[in-house]
mmCIF file of C-alpha atoms in Angstrom:
data_model
loop_
_atom_site.group_PDB
_atom_site.id
_atom_site.type_symbol
_atom_site.label_atom_id
_atom_site.label_comp_id
_atom_site.label_asym_id
_atom_site.label_seq_id
_atom_site.Cartn_x
_atom_site.Cartn_y
_atom_site.Cartn_z
ATOM 1 C CA GLN E 1 78.916 68.614 90.354
ATOM 2 C CA VAL E 2 79.337 72.326 89.479
ATOM 3 C CA GLN E 3 81.377 73.696 86.671
ATOM 4 C CA LEU E 4 82.689 77.323 86.433
ATOM 5 C CA VAL E 5 84.030 78.808 83.327
ATOM 6 C CA GLU E 6 85.553 82.295 83.260
ATOM 7 C CA SER E 7 86.092 84.190 80.243
ATOM 8 C CA GLY E 8 86.944 87.837 79.233
ATOM 9 C CA GLY E 9 90.216 88.296 80.405
ATOM 10 C CA GLY E 10 93.092 90.032 78.216
ATOM 11 C CA LEU E 11 95.645 92.561 77.895
ATOM 12 C CA VAL E 12 94.738 96.145 78.344
ATOM 13 C CA GLN E 13 96.403 99.541 78.964
ATOM 14 C CA ALA E 14 96.223 101.272 82.227
ATOM 15 C CA GLY E 15 92.949 103.152 82.292
ATOM 16 C CA GLY E 16 91.186 100.669 80.125
ATOM 17 C CA SER E 17 88.207 98.455 80.994
ATOM 18 C CA LEU E 18 87.489 94.692 80.876
ATOM 19 C CA ARG E 19 84.479 92.705 81.348
ATOM 20 C CA LEU E 20 84.793 89.204 82.988
ATOM 21 C CA SER E 21 82.079 86.461 82.824
ATOM 22 C CA CYS E 22 81.670 83.455 84.806
ATOM 23 C CA ALA E 23 79.169 80.853 83.574
ATOM 24 C CA ALA E 24 78.089 78.156 86.029
ATOM 25 C CA SER E 25 76.660 74.833 85.271
ATOM 26 C CA GLY E 26 75.595 71.771 86.999
ATOM 27 C CA ARG E 27 73.894 71.401 90.313
ATOM 28 C CA THR E 28 73.918 74.959 91.205
ATOM 29 C CA PHE E 29 70.592 75.085 92.715
ATOM 30 C CA SER E 30 71.881 75.392 96.269
ATOM 31 C CA SER E 31 74.476 77.981 95.420
ATOM 32 C CA TYR E 32 73.924 81.085 97.664
ATOM 33 C CA ALA E 33 76.352 83.384 96.123
ATOM 34 C CA MET E 34 79.164 83.932 93.553
ATOM 35 C CA GLY E 35 82.474 85.609 94.257
ATOM 36 C CA TRP E 36 85.566 86.736 92.204
ATOM 37 C CA PHE E 37 89.037 86.194 93.567
ATOM 38 C CA ARG E 38 92.391 87.112 92.061
ATOM 39 C CA GLN E 39 95.916 85.922 92.382
ATOM 40 C CA ALA E 40 99.105 87.480 90.979
ATOM 41 C CA PRO E 41 102.352 85.546 90.778
ATOM 42 C CA GLY E 42 104.105 85.011 94.201
ATOM 43 C CA LYS E 43 101.118 86.338 96.075
ATOM 44 C CA GLU E 44 98.273 85.190 97.984
ATOM 45 C CA ARG E 45 94.883 84.735 96.337
ATOM 46 C CA GLU E 46 92.655 87.535 97.460
ATOM 47 C CA PHE E 47 88.917 88.436 97.488
ATOM 48 C CA VAL E 48 87.616 90.919 94.875
ATOM 49 C CA ALA E 49 83.912 91.044 94.867
ATOM 50 C CA ALA E 50 80.818 88.838 95.636
ATOM 51 C CA ILE E 51 77.083 88.876 94.940
ATOM 52 C CA ASN E 52 74.001 87.016 96.258
ATOM 53 C CA TRP E 53 71.973 85.166 93.581
ATOM 54 C CA ARG E 54 68.633 86.060 95.143
ATOM 55 C CA GLY E 55 69.054 89.421 96.638
ATOM 56 C CA GLY E 56 71.756 90.856 94.609
ATOM 57 C CA ASN E 57 73.699 92.054 97.355
ATOM 58 C CA MET E 58 77.306 93.111 96.598
ATOM 59 C CA ASN E 59 80.492 93.218 98.366
ATOM 60 C CA TYR E 60 83.825 94.493 97.195
ATOM 61 C CA ALA E 61 87.526 94.669 98.373
ATOM 62 C CA ASP E 62 88.629 98.181 99.192
ATOM 63 C CA SER E 63 91.231 98.099 96.440
ATOM 64 C CA VAL E 64 88.613 97.902 93.808
ATOM 65 C CA LYS E 65 85.427 100.003 95.160
ATOM 66 C CA GLY E 66 84.511 102.443 92.786
ATOM 67 C CA ARG E 67 86.084 100.734 89.822
ATOM 68 C CA PHE E 68 84.873 97.454 89.544
ATOM 69 C CA THR E 69 81.090 96.298 89.392
ATOM 70 C CA ILE E 70 79.810 92.789 89.925
ATOM 71 C CA SER E 71 76.385 91.746 88.498
ATOM 72 C CA ARG E 72 74.531 88.561 87.719
ATOM 73 C CA ASP E 73 72.111 87.199 85.209
ATOM 74 C CA ASN E 74 70.140 84.509 87.304
ATOM 75 C CA ALA E 75 68.341 83.075 84.134
ATOM 76 C CA LYS E 76 71.855 82.407 82.640
ATOM 77 C CA ASN E 77 73.647 81.472 85.823
ATOM 78 C CA THR E 78 76.145 83.796 84.982
ATOM 79 C CA VAL E 79 78.228 86.432 86.866
ATOM 80 C CA TYR E 80 80.059 89.297 85.574
ATOM 81 C CA LEU E 81 82.743 91.561 86.718
ATOM 82 C CA GLN E 82 83.073 94.953 85.037
ATOM 83 C CA MET E 83 86.328 96.468 85.587
ATOM 84 C CA ASN E 84 87.137 99.970 84.676
ATOM 85 C CA SER E 85 90.120 102.262 85.291
ATOM 86 C CA LEU E 86 92.153 99.379 85.552
ATOM 87 C CA LYS E 87 95.740 99.672 87.028
ATOM 88 C CA PRO E 88 98.865 97.462 86.467
ATOM 89 C CA GLU E 89 98.359 96.385 90.061
ATOM 90 C CA ASP E 90 94.980 94.657 88.793
ATOM 91 C CA THR E 91 97.272 92.274 86.754
ATOM 92 C CA ALA E 92 96.452 88.784 87.989
ATOM 93 C CA VAL E 93 94.652 85.693 87.342
ATOM 94 C CA TYR E 94 90.912 86.169 88.141
ATOM 95 C CA TYR E 95 88.890 83.244 89.463
ATOM 96 C CA CYS E 96 85.242 82.864 90.106
ATOM 97 C CA ARG E 97 84.130 80.801 93.120
ATOM 98 C CA THR E 98 80.933 79.574 94.522
ATOM 99 C CA VAL E 99 79.929 77.211 97.552
ATOM 100 C CA VAL E 100 77.243 74.529 97.226
ATOM 101 C CA GLY E 101 76.673 73.222 100.684
ATOM 102 C CA LEU E 102 80.126 73.162 102.402
ATOM 103 C CA LEU E 103 82.058 72.652 99.226
ATOM 104 C CA PRO E 104 83.940 75.386 97.249
ATOM 105 C CA TYR E 105 84.017 75.397 93.571
ATOM 106 C CA TRP E 106 86.494 77.254 91.531
ATOM 107 C CA GLY E 107 86.610 78.100 88.014
ATOM 108 C CA GLN E 108 89.949 77.690 85.761
ATOM 109 C CA GLY E 109 90.807 81.410 85.957
ATOM 110 C CA THR E 110 91.238 83.936 83.336
ATOM 111 C CA GLN E 111 94.370 86.151 82.834
ATOM 112 C CA VAL E 112 94.162 89.901 83.158
ATOM 113 C CA THR E 113 97.231 91.799 82.362
ATOM 114 C CA VAL E 114 97.386 95.750 82.632
ATOM 115 C CA SER E 115 100.166 97.489 81.121
ATOM 116 C CA SER E 116 101.462 100.702 82.302
#
């Protein structure tokens, strides 16, 4: 089994920054990449960013390009999401996700609230 645990969420003012962490444990040896998603109340869960464990290739949603940076520490099986210039529209529960084989694994989510 694979477990993902997010941390680092909180309440910040618009223009502020937060750094989210996602620590993976269990049988992650076949995991190819890790991604961040977010979901606001009443909205669909949407893709935010992803990174490959091996090559470090990164992908971002257009809405966060230039503001968010995804990174990883392979030795710690941890992925980070540095969020700068936060906007109220970024308010959501942020989830990390990986895929092992054909099965997706999700963290429990961490709340990010950005006040105007």
